[in-house]
């Protein structure tokens, strides 16, 4: 959905000429491109991504009749943003995926003629139902999305499926929610919804110029007729006048809201970050009162979305964007991937906690650290991660340390911890952030490497996702700093989810 961060293509892609592509056309590509993608060492092997081209936001993840369905923003015609469709993949474990035909495509001449943007999927008494944002070019005075490149009017649309595999969807012939008639509105997109008693409640990402981002709250009995209530939550802008209201904090994107433990959690993306807040939801006044706040991921992570798994756990998804120019994306033939699923929880003091979903353990092909070696530093000598496809887990005492993964050309990924009680500073590939020291000053690290993607979670509370684009030369080996003395250390070679890096 991200026109606020991508120049819309000034080509047939932007004009909507690809909207009439047949559902399966997106998966057909030349043998040359297939060979190039399969041989690209920077292309992830176990993160969900399309067979080719651009992807961004996760849309409407839902557990439906024994399977996990993931939809996501997809450009069928290029490896850069534009012509947004809903691609569709299905999985039995949230790790191994199979692509299905495109679920939603723009309808020429209609309210989503220029894009089917982000939204949510729910079970409406046995009928799978999608609420999504449709966009259409309009004159400036009618636009809700004005980012210096596009003038789009955003409306909320509905589609249903009676297909057990959710392969086919029927759009309602009119939008279900029109934007407010307010020239100060900075956006109106990315609906999420939940049940509260007999009512459906729906939040839409929005904001007000020179005030801040917010979530507009609506109520319905049938998902079709909606009543506006008030703002569920709001924030403050950064007091900088920027062309893009998302960058200035005047607009929130991709909000999500759900109960977790004894509290509620609000997530939203703005100014290049994903923010979490925990607090109390008043079921009478239908307002959220925030108590705590933090950054969900300090790296390349955006447009988060959650769902419940088969066991009622709250699962977090997120888009891992690219950090290289469009020309390089077009040359590569692909862009973007989905982060690994993270299970969310709240600590007793209201801090958001996360861990990689246990299903990811099915990727482990070989333990690289012998079990019979007592001293973990000796085990590091045995680690050689092939094909940029591995997992590390270690624990350290309170002391500062440094650790580097290297190939024959030098450093690939590095982490350094500096203790500054009562806080600690973590530097990952040159990016630094601080976090409170844990009780007892013990630290826990969990790391996944997949091509150009590196996901690190520290103490189950802090995450940083990194992109690395240098071509590798040989396996990666561990180079510990002189102060690296872990109390435990394990490494695994991971297996791809397909034989040809094409995901399915």
PDB file of C-alpha atoms in Angstrom, residues 31-312:
ATOM      1  CA  UNK A  31      13.079 -19.310 -17.677  1.00  0.00           C
ATOM      2  CA  UNK A  32      15.884 -16.730 -17.566  1.00  0.00           C
ATOM      3  CA  UNK A  33      14.245 -14.840 -14.708  1.00  0.00           C
ATOM      4  CA  UNK A  34      13.478 -18.053 -12.861  1.00  0.00           C
ATOM      5  CA  UNK A  35      17.129 -19.138 -13.091  1.00  0.00           C
ATOM      6  CA  UNK A  36      18.307 -15.688 -11.950  1.00  0.00           C
ATOM      7  CA  UNK A  37      16.016 -15.681  -8.916  1.00  0.00           C
ATOM      8  CA  UNK A  38      16.915 -19.243  -7.972  1.00  0.00           C
ATOM      9  CA  UNK A  39      20.632 -18.398  -8.095  1.00  0.00           C
ATOM     10  CA  UNK A  40      20.436 -15.093  -6.179  1.00  0.00           C
ATOM     11  CA  UNK A  41      22.191 -15.692  -2.829  1.00  0.00           C
ATOM     12  CA  UNK A  42      20.605 -12.533  -1.350  1.00  0.00           C
ATOM     13  CA  UNK A  43      17.054 -13.763  -1.954  1.00  0.00           C
ATOM     14  CA  UNK A  44      15.582 -15.238   1.270  1.00  0.00           C
ATOM     15  CA  UNK A  45      14.992 -18.982   1.349  1.00  0.00           C
ATOM     16  CA  UNK A  46      12.587 -19.404   4.285  1.00  0.00           C
ATOM     17  CA  UNK A  47      10.868 -16.028   4.588  1.00  0.00           C
ATOM     18  CA  UNK A  48       7.584 -15.670   2.700  1.00  0.00           C
ATOM     19  CA  UNK A  49       7.887 -13.663  -0.509  1.00  0.00           C
ATOM     20  CA  UNK A  50       6.248 -13.848  -3.949  1.00  0.00           C
ATOM     21  CA  UNK A  51       7.696 -15.777  -6.851  1.00  0.00           C
ATOM     22  CA  UNK A  52       8.879 -12.475  -8.314  1.00  0.00           C
ATOM     23  CA  UNK A  53       8.381  -8.678  -8.172  1.00  0.00           C
ATOM     24  CA  UNK A  54       7.458  -6.279  -5.390  1.00  0.00           C
ATOM     25  CA  UNK A  55       5.614  -7.056  -2.157  1.00  0.00           C
ATOM     26  CA  UNK A  56       4.856  -5.021   0.949  1.00  0.00           C
ATOM     27  CA  UNK A  57       2.277  -5.024   3.775  1.00  0.00           C
ATOM     28  CA  UNK A  58       0.858  -8.253   5.195  1.00  0.00           C
ATOM     29  CA  UNK A  59      -2.919  -8.156   4.691  1.00  0.00           C
ATOM     30  CA  UNK A  60      -5.693 -10.074   6.409  1.00  0.00           C
ATOM     31  CA  UNK A  61      -3.801 -13.055   7.891  1.00  0.00           C
ATOM     32  CA  UNK A  62      -6.402 -15.559   9.047  1.00  0.00           C
ATOM     33  CA  UNK A  63      -6.536 -19.159  10.278  1.00  0.00           C
ATOM     34  CA  UNK A  64      -9.304 -20.680   8.174  1.00  0.00           C
ATOM     35  CA  UNK A  65     -10.490 -24.294   8.155  1.00  0.00           C
ATOM     36  CA  UNK A  66      -7.206 -25.708   9.388  1.00  0.00           C
ATOM     37  CA  UNK A  67      -4.835 -23.567   7.308  1.00  0.00           C
ATOM     38  CA  UNK A  68      -3.096 -20.226   7.626  1.00  0.00           C
ATOM     39  CA  UNK A  69      -3.878 -17.770   4.847  1.00  0.00           C
ATOM     40  CA  UNK A  70      -1.653 -14.791   4.240  1.00  0.00           C
ATOM     41  CA  UNK A  71      -2.497 -12.000   1.825  1.00  0.00           C
ATOM     42  CA  UNK A  72      -0.060  -9.225   1.034  1.00  0.00           C
ATOM     43  CA  UNK A  73       0.391  -6.129  -1.108  1.00  0.00           C
ATOM     44  CA  UNK A  74       1.794  -7.131  -4.484  1.00  0.00           C
ATOM     45  CA  UNK A  75       2.742  -5.514  -7.789  1.00  0.00           C
ATOM     46  CA  UNK A  76       2.298  -8.115 -10.552  1.00  0.00           C
ATOM     47  CA  UNK A  77       4.245  -6.092 -13.104  1.00  0.00           C
ATOM     48  CA  UNK A  78       7.466  -4.905 -11.505  1.00  0.00           C
ATOM     49  CA  UNK A  79       9.903  -5.184  -8.592  1.00  0.00           C
ATOM     50  CA  UNK A  80       9.035  -1.641  -7.435  1.00  0.00           C
ATOM     51  CA  UNK A  81       5.895  -0.301  -5.780  1.00  0.00           C
ATOM     52  CA  UNK A  82       2.747   0.207  -7.877  1.00  0.00           C
ATOM     53  CA  UNK A  83      -0.573  -1.290  -9.051  1.00  0.00           C
ATOM     54  CA  UNK A  84      -1.409  -2.834  -5.683  1.00  0.00           C
ATOM     55  CA  UNK A  85      -3.096  -6.260  -5.678  1.00  0.00           C
ATOM     56  CA  UNK A  86      -3.677  -8.746  -2.850  1.00  0.00           C
ATOM     57  CA  UNK A  87      -1.444 -11.764  -3.385  1.00  0.00           C
ATOM     58  CA  UNK A  88      -2.345 -14.940  -1.495  1.00  0.00           C
ATOM     59  CA  UNK A  89      -0.372 -17.789   0.107  1.00  0.00           C
ATOM     60  CA  UNK A  90      -1.430 -20.691   2.310  1.00  0.00           C
ATOM     61  CA  UNK A  91       0.421 -22.694   4.971  1.00  0.00           C
ATOM     62  CA  UNK A  92      -0.208 -25.393   7.541  1.00  0.00           C
ATOM     63  CA  UNK A  93       2.414 -24.096   9.987  1.00  0.00           C
ATOM     64  CA  UNK A  94       3.067 -20.373   9.167  1.00  0.00           C
ATOM     65  CA  UNK A  95       6.535 -21.307   7.870  1.00  0.00           C
ATOM     66  CA  UNK A  96       6.115 -23.466   4.744  1.00  0.00           C
ATOM     67  CA  UNK A  97       4.019 -21.635   2.142  1.00  0.00           C
ATOM     68  CA  UNK A  98       2.275 -22.361  -1.150  1.00  0.00           C
ATOM     69  CA  UNK A  99       1.182 -19.551  -3.467  1.00  0.00           C
ATOM     70  CA  UNK A 100      -2.432 -19.312  -4.639  1.00  0.00           C
ATOM     71  CA  UNK A 101      -3.935 -17.055  -7.339  1.00  0.00           C
ATOM     72  CA  UNK A 102      -4.255 -13.328  -6.632  1.00  0.00           C
ATOM     73  CA  UNK A 103      -7.205 -12.689  -4.310  1.00  0.00           C
ATOM     74  CA  UNK A 104      -8.024  -9.036  -5.080  1.00  0.00           C
ATOM     75  CA  UNK A 105      -7.213  -6.899  -8.125  1.00  0.00           C
ATOM     76  CA  UNK A 106      -8.211  -3.310  -8.918  1.00  0.00           C
ATOM     77  CA  UNK A 107     -11.496  -2.957 -10.818  1.00  0.00           C
ATOM     78  CA  UNK A 108     -11.205  -0.452 -13.690  1.00  0.00           C
ATOM     79  CA  UNK A 109     -13.496   2.530 -13.250  1.00  0.00           C
ATOM     80  CA  UNK A 110     -14.463   1.615  -9.688  1.00  0.00           C
ATOM     81  CA  UNK A 111     -13.441   2.980  -6.276  1.00  0.00           C
ATOM     82  CA  UNK A 112     -10.368   0.706  -6.127  1.00  0.00           C
ATOM     83  CA  UNK A 113      -9.304   1.349  -9.735  1.00  0.00           C
ATOM     84  CA  UNK A 114      -5.839   2.519  -8.669  1.00  0.00           C
ATOM     85  CA  UNK A 115      -5.141  -0.014  -5.962  1.00  0.00           C
ATOM     86  CA  UNK A 116      -6.449  -2.524  -3.444  1.00  0.00           C
ATOM     87  CA  UNK A 117      -4.600  -1.286  -0.386  1.00  0.00           C
ATOM     88  CA  UNK A 118      -4.135  -2.852   3.041  1.00  0.00           C
ATOM     89  CA  UNK A 119      -6.937  -4.376   5.138  1.00  0.00           C
ATOM     90  CA  UNK A 120      -8.104  -7.254   7.321  1.00  0.00           C
ATOM     91  CA  UNK A 121      -9.890 -10.603   7.049  1.00  0.00           C
ATOM     92  CA  UNK A 122     -12.453 -11.899   9.548  1.00  0.00           C
ATOM     93  CA  UNK A 123     -14.866 -14.780  10.022  1.00  0.00           C
ATOM     94  CA  UNK A 124     -18.392 -13.332   9.764  1.00  0.00           C
ATOM     95  CA  UNK A 125     -20.516 -16.224  11.044  1.00  0.00           C
ATOM     96  CA  UNK A 126     -18.849 -18.714   8.710  1.00  0.00           C
ATOM     97  CA  UNK A 127     -18.222 -16.365   5.781  1.00  0.00           C
ATOM     98  CA  UNK A 128     -14.679 -15.172   5.152  1.00  0.00           C
ATOM     99  CA  UNK A 129     -14.852 -11.399   4.767  1.00  0.00           C
ATOM    100  CA  UNK A 130     -12.214  -8.854   3.784  1.00  0.00           C
ATOM    101  CA  UNK A 131     -12.341  -5.143   4.601  1.00  0.00           C
ATOM    102  CA  UNK A 132      -9.745  -3.236   2.596  1.00  0.00           C
ATOM    103  CA  UNK A 133      -8.927   0.261   1.368  1.00  0.00           C
ATOM    104  CA  UNK A 134      -9.698   1.022  -2.260  1.00  0.00           C
ATOM    105  CA  UNK A 135      -8.024   4.020  -3.900  1.00  0.00           C
ATOM    106  CA  UNK A 136      -8.843   6.040  -6.994  1.00  0.00           C
ATOM    107  CA  UNK A 137      -7.267   9.153  -8.490  1.00  0.00           C
ATOM    108  CA  UNK A 138      -9.317  12.281  -7.894  1.00  0.00           C
ATOM    109  CA  UNK A 139      -8.828  16.062  -7.999  1.00  0.00           C
ATOM    110  CA  UNK A 140      -6.760  17.423  -5.139  1.00  0.00           C
ATOM    111  CA  UNK A 141      -9.755  18.813  -3.245  1.00  0.00           C
ATOM    112  CA  UNK A 142     -11.385  15.356  -3.031  1.00  0.00           C
ATOM    113  CA  UNK A 143      -8.227  13.434  -2.107  1.00  0.00           C
ATOM    114  CA  UNK A 144      -7.490  11.944   1.313  1.00  0.00           C
ATOM    115  CA  UNK A 145      -4.015  10.739   0.355  1.00  0.00           C
ATOM    116  CA  UNK A 146      -1.845  13.674  -0.684  1.00  0.00           C
ATOM    117  CA  UNK A 147       1.844  12.858  -0.417  1.00  0.00           C
ATOM    118  CA  UNK A 148       3.358  15.073  -3.083  1.00  0.00           C
ATOM    119  CA  UNK A 149       3.152  12.339  -5.737  1.00  0.00           C
ATOM    120  CA  UNK A 150      -0.457  11.131  -5.710  1.00  0.00           C
ATOM    121  CA  UNK A 151      -3.955  12.447  -5.082  1.00  0.00           C
ATOM    122  CA  UNK A 152      -6.017   9.428  -4.080  1.00  0.00           C
ATOM    123  CA  UNK A 153      -9.437   9.163  -2.509  1.00  0.00           C
ATOM    124  CA  UNK A 154      -9.448   6.313   0.017  1.00  0.00           C
ATOM    125  CA  UNK A 155     -12.609   4.354   0.832  1.00  0.00           C
ATOM    126  CA  UNK A 156     -13.208   1.137   2.751  1.00  0.00           C
ATOM    127  CA  UNK A 157     -14.451  -1.774   0.645  1.00  0.00           C
ATOM    128  CA  UNK A 158     -15.767  -5.268   1.406  1.00  0.00           C
ATOM    129  CA  UNK A 159     -15.300  -8.632  -0.298  1.00  0.00           C
ATOM    130  CA  UNK A 160     -16.486 -12.125   0.669  1.00  0.00           C
ATOM    131  CA  UNK A 161     -15.535 -15.681  -0.203  1.00  0.00           C
ATOM    132  CA  UNK A 162     -17.566 -18.890  -0.019  1.00  0.00           C
ATOM    133  CA  UNK A 163     -14.642 -20.930  -1.350  1.00  0.00           C
ATOM    134  CA  UNK A 164     -13.170 -23.230   1.329  1.00  0.00           C
ATOM    135  CA  UNK A 165      -9.663 -22.410   0.068  1.00  0.00           C
ATOM    136  CA  UNK A 166     -10.424 -18.662  -0.208  1.00  0.00           C
ATOM    137  CA  UNK A 167      -9.320 -18.639  -3.832  1.00  0.00           C
ATOM    138  CA  UNK A 168     -12.158 -16.512  -5.186  1.00  0.00           C
ATOM    139  CA  UNK A 169     -13.616 -13.285  -3.760  1.00  0.00           C
ATOM    140  CA  UNK A 170     -16.694 -11.227  -4.595  1.00  0.00           C
ATOM    141  CA  UNK A 171     -16.601  -7.475  -4.003  1.00  0.00           C
ATOM    142  CA  UNK A 172     -19.598  -5.617  -2.635  1.00  0.00           C
ATOM    143  CA  UNK A 173     -20.737  -3.199  -5.349  1.00  0.00           C
ATOM    144  CA  UNK A 174     -20.224  -0.077  -3.223  1.00  0.00           C
ATOM    145  CA  UNK A 175     -17.781   1.104  -0.522  1.00  0.00           C
ATOM    146  CA  UNK A 176     -18.958   0.521   3.038  1.00  0.00           C
ATOM    147  CA  UNK A 177     -17.257   3.588   4.563  1.00  0.00           C
ATOM    148  CA  UNK A 178     -16.569   6.923   2.898  1.00  0.00           C
ATOM    149  CA  UNK A 179     -13.889   9.253   4.334  1.00  0.00           C
ATOM    150  CA  UNK A 180     -14.848  12.173   6.600  1.00  0.00           C
ATOM    151  CA  UNK A 181     -15.601  15.451   4.860  1.00  0.00           C
ATOM    152  CA  UNK A 182     -12.678  17.177   6.527  1.00  0.00           C
ATOM    153  CA  UNK A 183      -9.906  18.952   4.583  1.00  0.00           C
ATOM    154  CA  UNK A 184      -7.539  18.487   7.552  1.00  0.00           C
ATOM    155  CA  UNK A 185      -7.690  14.674   7.295  1.00  0.00           C
ATOM    156  CA  UNK A 186      -4.228  13.342   6.361  1.00  0.00           C
ATOM    157  CA  UNK A 187      -5.260   9.831   5.290  1.00  0.00           C
ATOM    158  CA  UNK A 188      -7.978   7.203   5.587  1.00  0.00           C
ATOM    159  CA  UNK A 189      -6.774   3.634   5.147  1.00  0.00           C
ATOM    160  CA  UNK A 190      -5.698   0.229   6.539  1.00  0.00           C
ATOM    161  CA  UNK A 191      -8.867  -0.937   8.376  1.00  0.00           C
ATOM    162  CA  UNK A 192      -8.726  -3.438  11.248  1.00  0.00           C
ATOM    163  CA  UNK A 193     -11.697  -4.823  13.136  1.00  0.00           C
ATOM    164  CA  UNK A 194     -12.844  -6.942  16.047  1.00  0.00           C
ATOM    165  CA  UNK A 195     -16.031  -8.017  17.810  1.00  0.00           C
ATOM    166  CA  UNK A 196     -17.213  -6.311  20.992  1.00  0.00           C
ATOM    167  CA  UNK A 197     -20.376  -8.047  22.210  1.00  0.00           C
ATOM    168  CA  UNK A 198     -22.877  -8.109  19.336  1.00  0.00           C
ATOM    169  CA  UNK A 199     -21.136  -5.303  17.462  1.00  0.00           C
ATOM    170  CA  UNK A 200     -18.269  -5.097  15.038  1.00  0.00           C
ATOM    171  CA  UNK A 201     -15.790  -2.326  15.779  1.00  0.00           C
ATOM    172  CA  UNK A 202     -13.484  -1.071  13.036  1.00  0.00           C
ATOM    173  CA  UNK A 203     -10.519   1.259  13.214  1.00  0.00           C
ATOM    174  CA  UNK A 204      -9.145   3.231  10.287  1.00  0.00           C
ATOM    175  CA  UNK A 205      -5.688   4.801  10.211  1.00  0.00           C
ATOM    176  CA  UNK A 206      -5.878   8.559   9.840  1.00  0.00           C
ATOM    177  CA  UNK A 207      -4.626  11.842  11.280  1.00  0.00           C
ATOM    178  CA  UNK A 208      -5.046  15.594  11.311  1.00  0.00           C
ATOM    179  CA  UNK A 209      -2.718  18.142   9.780  1.00  0.00           C
ATOM    180  CA  UNK A 210      -0.407  19.761  12.371  1.00  0.00           C
ATOM    181  CA  UNK A 211      -1.993  17.672  15.146  1.00  0.00           C
ATOM    182  CA  UNK A 212      -1.000  14.027  14.822  1.00  0.00           C
ATOM    183  CA  UNK A 213      -1.939  10.550  13.718  1.00  0.00           C
ATOM    184  CA  UNK A 214      -5.002   8.770  15.029  1.00  0.00           C
ATOM    185  CA  UNK A 215      -7.357   5.811  14.689  1.00  0.00           C
ATOM    186  CA  UNK A 216     -10.953   6.614  13.735  1.00  0.00           C
ATOM    187  CA  UNK A 217     -13.438   4.174  15.310  1.00  0.00           C
ATOM    188  CA  UNK A 218     -16.616   2.871  13.635  1.00  0.00           C
ATOM    189  CA  UNK A 219     -19.378   0.446  14.731  1.00  0.00           C
ATOM    190  CA  UNK A 220     -21.603  -1.948  12.773  1.00  0.00           C
ATOM    191  CA  UNK A 221     -23.972  -4.877  13.191  1.00  0.00           C
ATOM    192  CA  UNK A 222     -23.406  -6.406   9.757  1.00  0.00           C
ATOM    193  CA  UNK A 223     -20.039  -5.127   8.409  1.00  0.00           C
ATOM    194  CA  UNK A 224     -21.897  -3.112   5.770  1.00  0.00           C
ATOM    195  CA  UNK A 225     -23.610  -0.196   7.523  1.00  0.00           C
ATOM    196  CA  UNK A 226     -21.132   1.690   9.727  1.00  0.00           C
ATOM    197  CA  UNK A 227     -21.572   4.435  12.314  1.00  0.00           C
ATOM    198  CA  UNK A 228     -18.677   6.750  13.165  1.00  0.00           C
ATOM    199  CA  UNK A 229     -18.035   6.981  16.925  1.00  0.00           C
ATOM    200  CA  UNK A 230     -14.838   8.873  17.800  1.00  0.00           C
ATOM    201  CA  UNK A 231     -11.064   8.487  17.893  1.00  0.00           C
ATOM    202  CA  UNK A 232      -9.907   5.274  19.532  1.00  0.00           C
ATOM    203  CA  UNK A 233      -6.449   6.767  20.123  1.00  0.00           C
ATOM    204  CA  UNK A 234      -4.314   9.638  18.837  1.00  0.00           C
ATOM    205  CA  UNK A 235      -0.747  10.945  18.871  1.00  0.00           C
ATOM    206  CA  UNK A 236       1.244  14.116  18.314  1.00  0.00           C
ATOM    207  CA  UNK A 237       3.006  15.296  15.192  1.00  0.00           C
ATOM    208  CA  UNK A 238       6.729  16.043  15.214  1.00  0.00           C
ATOM    209  CA  UNK A 239       6.134  19.774  14.642  1.00  0.00           C
ATOM    210  CA  UNK A 240       7.942  19.607  11.322  1.00  0.00           C
ATOM    211  CA  UNK A 241       6.064  20.466   8.146  1.00  0.00           C
ATOM    212  CA  UNK A 242       6.844  17.686   5.647  1.00  0.00           C
ATOM    213  CA  UNK A 243       5.220  16.797   2.348  1.00  0.00           C
ATOM    214  CA  UNK A 244       4.443  13.289   3.549  1.00  0.00           C
ATOM    215  CA  UNK A 245       2.204  13.374   6.658  1.00  0.00           C
ATOM    216  CA  UNK A 246       3.347   9.885   7.666  1.00  0.00           C
ATOM    217  CA  UNK A 247       6.937  11.107   7.939  1.00  0.00           C
ATOM    218  CA  UNK A 248       5.884  14.016  10.165  1.00  0.00           C
ATOM    219  CA  UNK A 249       3.724  11.917  12.485  1.00  0.00           C
ATOM    220  CA  UNK A 250       0.546  13.595  11.227  1.00  0.00           C
ATOM    221  CA  UNK A 251      -0.667  10.239   9.891  1.00  0.00           C
ATOM    222  CA  UNK A 252      -0.632   6.707  11.297  1.00  0.00           C
ATOM    223  CA  UNK A 253      -0.578   3.611   9.089  1.00  0.00           C
ATOM    224  CA  UNK A 254      -1.470  -0.061   9.544  1.00  0.00           C
ATOM    225  CA  UNK A 255      -2.912   0.113  13.080  1.00  0.00           C
ATOM    226  CA  UNK A 256      -3.887  -3.018  14.986  1.00  0.00           C
ATOM    227  CA  UNK A 257      -5.605  -3.365  18.365  1.00  0.00           C
ATOM    228  CA  UNK A 258      -6.177  -6.474  20.469  1.00  0.00           C
ATOM    229  CA  UNK A 259      -6.374  -7.853  24.013  1.00  0.00           C
ATOM    230  CA  UNK A 260      -3.185  -9.401  25.358  1.00  0.00           C
ATOM    231  CA  UNK A 261      -2.931 -10.778  28.875  1.00  0.00           C
ATOM    232  CA  UNK A 262      -4.885  -8.451  31.147  1.00  0.00           C
ATOM    233  CA  UNK A 263      -4.451  -5.388  28.937  1.00  0.00           C
ATOM    234  CA  UNK A 264      -4.913  -4.205  25.362  1.00  0.00           C
ATOM    235  CA  UNK A 265      -2.180  -3.429  22.850  1.00  0.00           C
ATOM    236  CA  UNK A 266      -2.216  -0.850  20.067  1.00  0.00           C
ATOM    237  CA  UNK A 267       0.268  -1.069  17.190  1.00  0.00           C
ATOM    238  CA  UNK A 268       0.774   1.486  14.445  1.00  0.00           C
ATOM    239  CA  UNK A 269       3.403   2.565  11.909  1.00  0.00           C
ATOM    240  CA  UNK A 270       4.515   6.163  11.498  1.00  0.00           C
ATOM    241  CA  UNK A 271       7.692   8.146  10.755  1.00  0.00           C
ATOM    242  CA  UNK A 272       9.442   4.970   9.610  1.00  0.00           C
ATOM    243  CA  UNK A 273       8.855   3.038  12.835  1.00  0.00           C
ATOM    244  CA  UNK A 274       6.365   0.619  14.326  1.00  0.00           C
ATOM    245  CA  UNK A 275       5.142   1.761  17.740  1.00  0.00           C
ATOM    246  CA  UNK A 276       3.493  -0.393  20.398  1.00  0.00           C
ATOM    247  CA  UNK A 277       1.421   0.858  23.293  1.00  0.00           C
ATOM    248  CA  UNK A 278      -0.146  -1.167  26.090  1.00  0.00           C
ATOM    249  CA  UNK A 279      -2.903  -0.026  28.412  1.00  0.00           C
ATOM    250  CA  UNK A 280      -6.583  -0.239  29.266  1.00  0.00           C
ATOM    251  CA  UNK A 281      -9.565  -0.369  26.929  1.00  0.00           C
ATOM    252  CA  UNK A 282     -12.766   1.057  28.378  1.00  0.00           C
ATOM    253  CA  UNK A 283     -15.602  -1.118  26.976  1.00  0.00           C
ATOM    254  CA  UNK A 284     -18.226   1.510  27.833  1.00  0.00           C
ATOM    255  CA  UNK A 285     -16.694   4.620  26.366  1.00  0.00           C
ATOM    256  CA  UNK A 286     -14.815   2.525  23.752  1.00  0.00           C
ATOM    257  CA  UNK A 287     -11.541   4.331  24.200  1.00  0.00           C
ATOM    258  CA  UNK A 288      -7.979   3.153  24.700  1.00  0.00           C
ATOM    259  CA  UNK A 289      -5.902   4.590  27.554  1.00  0.00           C
ATOM    260  CA  UNK A 290      -2.185   4.001  27.014  1.00  0.00           C
ATOM    261  CA  UNK A 291       0.168   3.202  29.908  1.00  0.00           C
ATOM    262  CA  UNK A 292       3.412   2.141  28.198  1.00  0.00           C
ATOM    263  CA  UNK A 293       5.016   2.659  24.818  1.00  0.00           C
ATOM    264  CA  UNK A 294       7.967   1.362  22.840  1.00  0.00           C
ATOM    265  CA  UNK A 295       9.442   0.577  19.407  1.00  0.00           C
ATOM    266  CA  UNK A 296       8.486  -2.809  18.009  1.00  0.00           C
ATOM    267  CA  UNK A 297      11.577  -3.302  15.839  1.00  0.00           C
ATOM    268  CA  UNK A 298      14.527  -0.900  15.508  1.00  0.00           C
ATOM    269  CA  UNK A 299      15.435  -1.976  11.982  1.00  0.00           C
ATOM    270  CA  UNK A 300      13.912  -2.736   8.579  1.00  0.00           C
ATOM    271  CA  UNK A 301      10.399  -3.582   9.742  1.00  0.00           C
ATOM    272  CA  UNK A 302       7.080  -1.905   8.937  1.00  0.00           C
ATOM    273  CA  UNK A 303       3.323  -2.306   8.324  1.00  0.00           C
ATOM    274  CA  UNK A 304       2.740  -4.848  11.097  1.00  0.00           C
ATOM    275  CA  UNK A 305      -0.353  -7.074  11.300  1.00  0.00           C
ATOM    276  CA  UNK A 306      -1.474  -9.689  13.830  1.00  0.00           C
ATOM    277  CA  UNK A 307      -3.728 -12.723  13.957  1.00  0.00           C
ATOM    278  CA  UNK A 308      -4.673 -15.567  16.301  1.00  0.00           C
ATOM    279  CA  UNK A 309      -3.151 -18.955  15.583  1.00  0.00           C
ATOM    280  CA  UNK A 310      -4.843 -22.326  15.972  1.00  0.00           C
ATOM    281  CA  UNK A 311      -4.132 -22.278  19.725  1.00  0.00           C
ATOM    282  CA  UNK A 312      -5.269 -18.714  20.434  1.00  0.00           C
TER     283      UNK A 312
END
